[in-house]
PDB file of C-alpha atoms in Angstrom:
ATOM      1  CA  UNK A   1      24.196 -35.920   1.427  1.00  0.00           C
ATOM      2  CA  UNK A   2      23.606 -32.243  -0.355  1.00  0.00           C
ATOM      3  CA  UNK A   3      25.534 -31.011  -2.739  1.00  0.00           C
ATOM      4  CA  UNK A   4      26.907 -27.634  -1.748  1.00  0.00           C
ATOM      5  CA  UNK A   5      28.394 -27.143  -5.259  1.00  0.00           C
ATOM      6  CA  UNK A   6      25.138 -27.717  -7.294  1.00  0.00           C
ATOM      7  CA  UNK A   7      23.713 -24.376  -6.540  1.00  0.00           C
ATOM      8  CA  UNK A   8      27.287 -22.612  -7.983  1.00  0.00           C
ATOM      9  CA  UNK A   9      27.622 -25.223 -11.070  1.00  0.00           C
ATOM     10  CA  UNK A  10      23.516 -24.277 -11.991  1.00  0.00           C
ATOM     11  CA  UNK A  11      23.598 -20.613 -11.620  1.00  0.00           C
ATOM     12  CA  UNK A  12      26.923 -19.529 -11.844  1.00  0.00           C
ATOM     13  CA  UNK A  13      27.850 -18.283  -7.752  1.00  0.00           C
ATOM     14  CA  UNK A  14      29.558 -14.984  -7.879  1.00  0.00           C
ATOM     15  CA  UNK A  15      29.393 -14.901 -11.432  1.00  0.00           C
ATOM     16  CA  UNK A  16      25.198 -14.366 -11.818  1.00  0.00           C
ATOM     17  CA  UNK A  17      25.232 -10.640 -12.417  1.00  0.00           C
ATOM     18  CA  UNK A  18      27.256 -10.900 -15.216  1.00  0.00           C
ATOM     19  CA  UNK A  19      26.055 -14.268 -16.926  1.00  0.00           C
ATOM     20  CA  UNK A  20      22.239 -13.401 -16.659  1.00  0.00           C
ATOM     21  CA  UNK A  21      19.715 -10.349 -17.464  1.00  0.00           C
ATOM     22  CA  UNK A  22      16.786  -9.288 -15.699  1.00  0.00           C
ATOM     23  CA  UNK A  23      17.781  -8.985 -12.098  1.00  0.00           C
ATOM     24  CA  UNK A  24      17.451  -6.621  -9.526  1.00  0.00           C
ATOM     25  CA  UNK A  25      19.861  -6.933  -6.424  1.00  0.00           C
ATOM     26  CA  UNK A  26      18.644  -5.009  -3.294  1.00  0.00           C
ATOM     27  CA  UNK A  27      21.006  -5.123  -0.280  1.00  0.00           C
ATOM     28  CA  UNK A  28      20.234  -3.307   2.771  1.00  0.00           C
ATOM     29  CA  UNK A  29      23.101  -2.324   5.567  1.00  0.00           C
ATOM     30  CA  UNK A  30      20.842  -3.555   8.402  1.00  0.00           C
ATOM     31  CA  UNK A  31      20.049  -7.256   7.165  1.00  0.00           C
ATOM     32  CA  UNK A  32      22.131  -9.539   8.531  1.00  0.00           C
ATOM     33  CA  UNK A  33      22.718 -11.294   5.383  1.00  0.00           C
ATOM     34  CA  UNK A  34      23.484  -8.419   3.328  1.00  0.00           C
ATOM     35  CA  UNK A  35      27.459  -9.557   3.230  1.00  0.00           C
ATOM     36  CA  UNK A  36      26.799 -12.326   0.929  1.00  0.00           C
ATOM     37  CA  UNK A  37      24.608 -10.035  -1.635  1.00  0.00           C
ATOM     38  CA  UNK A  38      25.659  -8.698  -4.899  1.00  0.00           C
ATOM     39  CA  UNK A  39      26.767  -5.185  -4.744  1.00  0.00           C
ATOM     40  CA  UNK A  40      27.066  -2.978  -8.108  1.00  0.00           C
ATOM     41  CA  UNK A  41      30.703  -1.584  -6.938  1.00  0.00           C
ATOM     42  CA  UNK A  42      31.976  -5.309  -7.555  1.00  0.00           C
ATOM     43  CA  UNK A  43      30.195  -5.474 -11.165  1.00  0.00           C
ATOM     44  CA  UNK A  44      30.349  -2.529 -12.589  1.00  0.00           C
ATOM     45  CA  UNK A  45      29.836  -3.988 -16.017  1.00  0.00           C
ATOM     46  CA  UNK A  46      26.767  -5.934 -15.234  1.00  0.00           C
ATOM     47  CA  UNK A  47      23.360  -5.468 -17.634  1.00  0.00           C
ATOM     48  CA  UNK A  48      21.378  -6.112 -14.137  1.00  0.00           C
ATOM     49  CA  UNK A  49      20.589  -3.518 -11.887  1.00  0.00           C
ATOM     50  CA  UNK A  50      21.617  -2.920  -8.078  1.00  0.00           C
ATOM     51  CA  UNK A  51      20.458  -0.596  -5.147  1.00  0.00           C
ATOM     52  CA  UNK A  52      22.088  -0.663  -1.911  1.00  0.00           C
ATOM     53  CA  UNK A  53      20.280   0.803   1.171  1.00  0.00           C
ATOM     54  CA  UNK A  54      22.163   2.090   4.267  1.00  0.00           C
ATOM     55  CA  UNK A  55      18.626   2.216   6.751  1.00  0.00           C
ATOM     56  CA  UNK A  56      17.235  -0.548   4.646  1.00  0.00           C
ATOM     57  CA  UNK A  57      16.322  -4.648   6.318  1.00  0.00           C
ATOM     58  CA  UNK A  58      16.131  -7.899   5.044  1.00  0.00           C
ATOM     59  CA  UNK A  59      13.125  -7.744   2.503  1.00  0.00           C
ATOM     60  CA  UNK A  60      12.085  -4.339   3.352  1.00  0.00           C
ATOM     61  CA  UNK A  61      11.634  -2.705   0.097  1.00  0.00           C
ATOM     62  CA  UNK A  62       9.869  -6.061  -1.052  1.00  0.00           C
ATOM     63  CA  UNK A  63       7.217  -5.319   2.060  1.00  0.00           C
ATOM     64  CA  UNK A  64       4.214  -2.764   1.459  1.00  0.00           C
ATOM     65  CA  UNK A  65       4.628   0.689   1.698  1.00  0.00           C
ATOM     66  CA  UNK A  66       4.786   2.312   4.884  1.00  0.00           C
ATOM     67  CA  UNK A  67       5.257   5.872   6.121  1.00  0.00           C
ATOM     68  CA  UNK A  68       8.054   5.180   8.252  1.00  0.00           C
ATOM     69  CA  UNK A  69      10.099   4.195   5.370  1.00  0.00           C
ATOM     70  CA  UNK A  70      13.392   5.623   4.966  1.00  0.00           C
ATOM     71  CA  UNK A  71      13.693   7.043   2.461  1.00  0.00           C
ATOM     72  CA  UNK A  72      16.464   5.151   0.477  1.00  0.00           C
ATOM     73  CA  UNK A  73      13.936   2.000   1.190  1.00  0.00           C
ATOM     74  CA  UNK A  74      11.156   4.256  -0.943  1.00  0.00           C
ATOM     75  CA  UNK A  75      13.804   5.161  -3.817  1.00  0.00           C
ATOM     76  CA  UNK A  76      14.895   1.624  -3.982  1.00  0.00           C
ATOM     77  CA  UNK A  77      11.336   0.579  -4.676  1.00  0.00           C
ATOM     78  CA  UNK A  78      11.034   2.759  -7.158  1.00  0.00           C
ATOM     79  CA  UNK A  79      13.799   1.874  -9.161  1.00  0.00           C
ATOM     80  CA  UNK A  80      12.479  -1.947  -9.131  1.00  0.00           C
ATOM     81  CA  UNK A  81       9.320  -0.814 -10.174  1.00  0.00           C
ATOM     82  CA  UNK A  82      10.865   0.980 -12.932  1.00  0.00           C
ATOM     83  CA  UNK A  83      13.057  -1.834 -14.086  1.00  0.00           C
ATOM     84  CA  UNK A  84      10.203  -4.661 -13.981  1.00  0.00           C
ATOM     85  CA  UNK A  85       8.029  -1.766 -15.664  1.00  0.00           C
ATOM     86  CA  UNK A  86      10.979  -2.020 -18.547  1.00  0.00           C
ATOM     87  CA  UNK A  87      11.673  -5.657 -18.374  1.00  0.00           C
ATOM     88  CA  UNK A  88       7.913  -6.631 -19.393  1.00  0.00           C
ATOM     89  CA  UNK A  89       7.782  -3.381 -21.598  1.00  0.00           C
ATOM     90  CA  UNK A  90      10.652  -4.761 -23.754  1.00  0.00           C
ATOM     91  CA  UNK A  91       9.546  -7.952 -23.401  1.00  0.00           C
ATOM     92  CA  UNK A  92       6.196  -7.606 -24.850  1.00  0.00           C
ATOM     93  CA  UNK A  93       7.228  -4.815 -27.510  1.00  0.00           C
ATOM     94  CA  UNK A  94       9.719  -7.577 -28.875  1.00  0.00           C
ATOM     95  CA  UNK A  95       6.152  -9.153 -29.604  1.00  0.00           C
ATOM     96  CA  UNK A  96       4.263  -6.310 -30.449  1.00  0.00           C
ATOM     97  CA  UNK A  97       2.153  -6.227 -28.400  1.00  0.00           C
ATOM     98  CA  UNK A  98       3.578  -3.119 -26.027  1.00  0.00           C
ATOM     99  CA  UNK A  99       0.471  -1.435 -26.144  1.00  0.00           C
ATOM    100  CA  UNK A 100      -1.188  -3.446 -24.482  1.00  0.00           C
ATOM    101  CA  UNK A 101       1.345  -4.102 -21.357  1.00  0.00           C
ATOM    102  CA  UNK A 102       1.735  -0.623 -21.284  1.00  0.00           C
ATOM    103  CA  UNK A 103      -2.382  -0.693 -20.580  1.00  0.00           C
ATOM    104  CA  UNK A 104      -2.274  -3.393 -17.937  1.00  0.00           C
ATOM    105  CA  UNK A 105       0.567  -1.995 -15.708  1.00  0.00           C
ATOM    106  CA  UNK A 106      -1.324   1.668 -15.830  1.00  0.00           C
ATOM    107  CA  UNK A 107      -4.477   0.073 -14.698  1.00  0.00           C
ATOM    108  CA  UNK A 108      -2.717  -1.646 -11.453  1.00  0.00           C
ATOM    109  CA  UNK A 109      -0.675   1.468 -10.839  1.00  0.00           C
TER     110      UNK A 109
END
């Protein structure tokens, strides 16, 4: 029988964005799931990050670029890239080596 709890009890349910780092909640209007997402209005003291997109679908900023993207899909890209740019930026300057990530994520882009 599965344990609907366990999930909750691990990760903390509604509590993730404030009892973890590192994340990046994308919710777009026109996913059909995007009721049970994590919305920055309901955590407004979170460290994580959140972007919300009215024309945006299930996974759609996570696809490849496209020139029919609306545009709030495009800008919510770019703020992930950003953060994971500054995630593995802090993470590697904590071990001095920031030069060098710095290097890597210029040469892919």
């Amino acid at each position: 029988q599965p344990n609907i709890s366990k999930l909750t009890a691990l990760y903390g349910g509604y509590d993730l964005p404030m009892t973890t780092t590192s994340l990046f909640f994308s919710n777009g209007a026109l996913d059909p799931w995007h009721g049970g997402g994590f919305l920055q209005q309901f955590f407004p003291d979170s460290p994580n990050q959140f972007c919300f997109m009215p024309n945006g679908a299930h996974h759609l900023d996570l696809r490849a670029p496209n020139d029919a993207d609306p545009q709030d899909v495009v800008k919510c890209r770019q703020a992930e890239e950003s953060a994971i740019r500054s995630w593995l930026t802090n993470f590697y300057s904590s071990r001095s080596n920031a030069s060098r990530i710095e290097r890597d994520l210029d040469e892919r882009g």
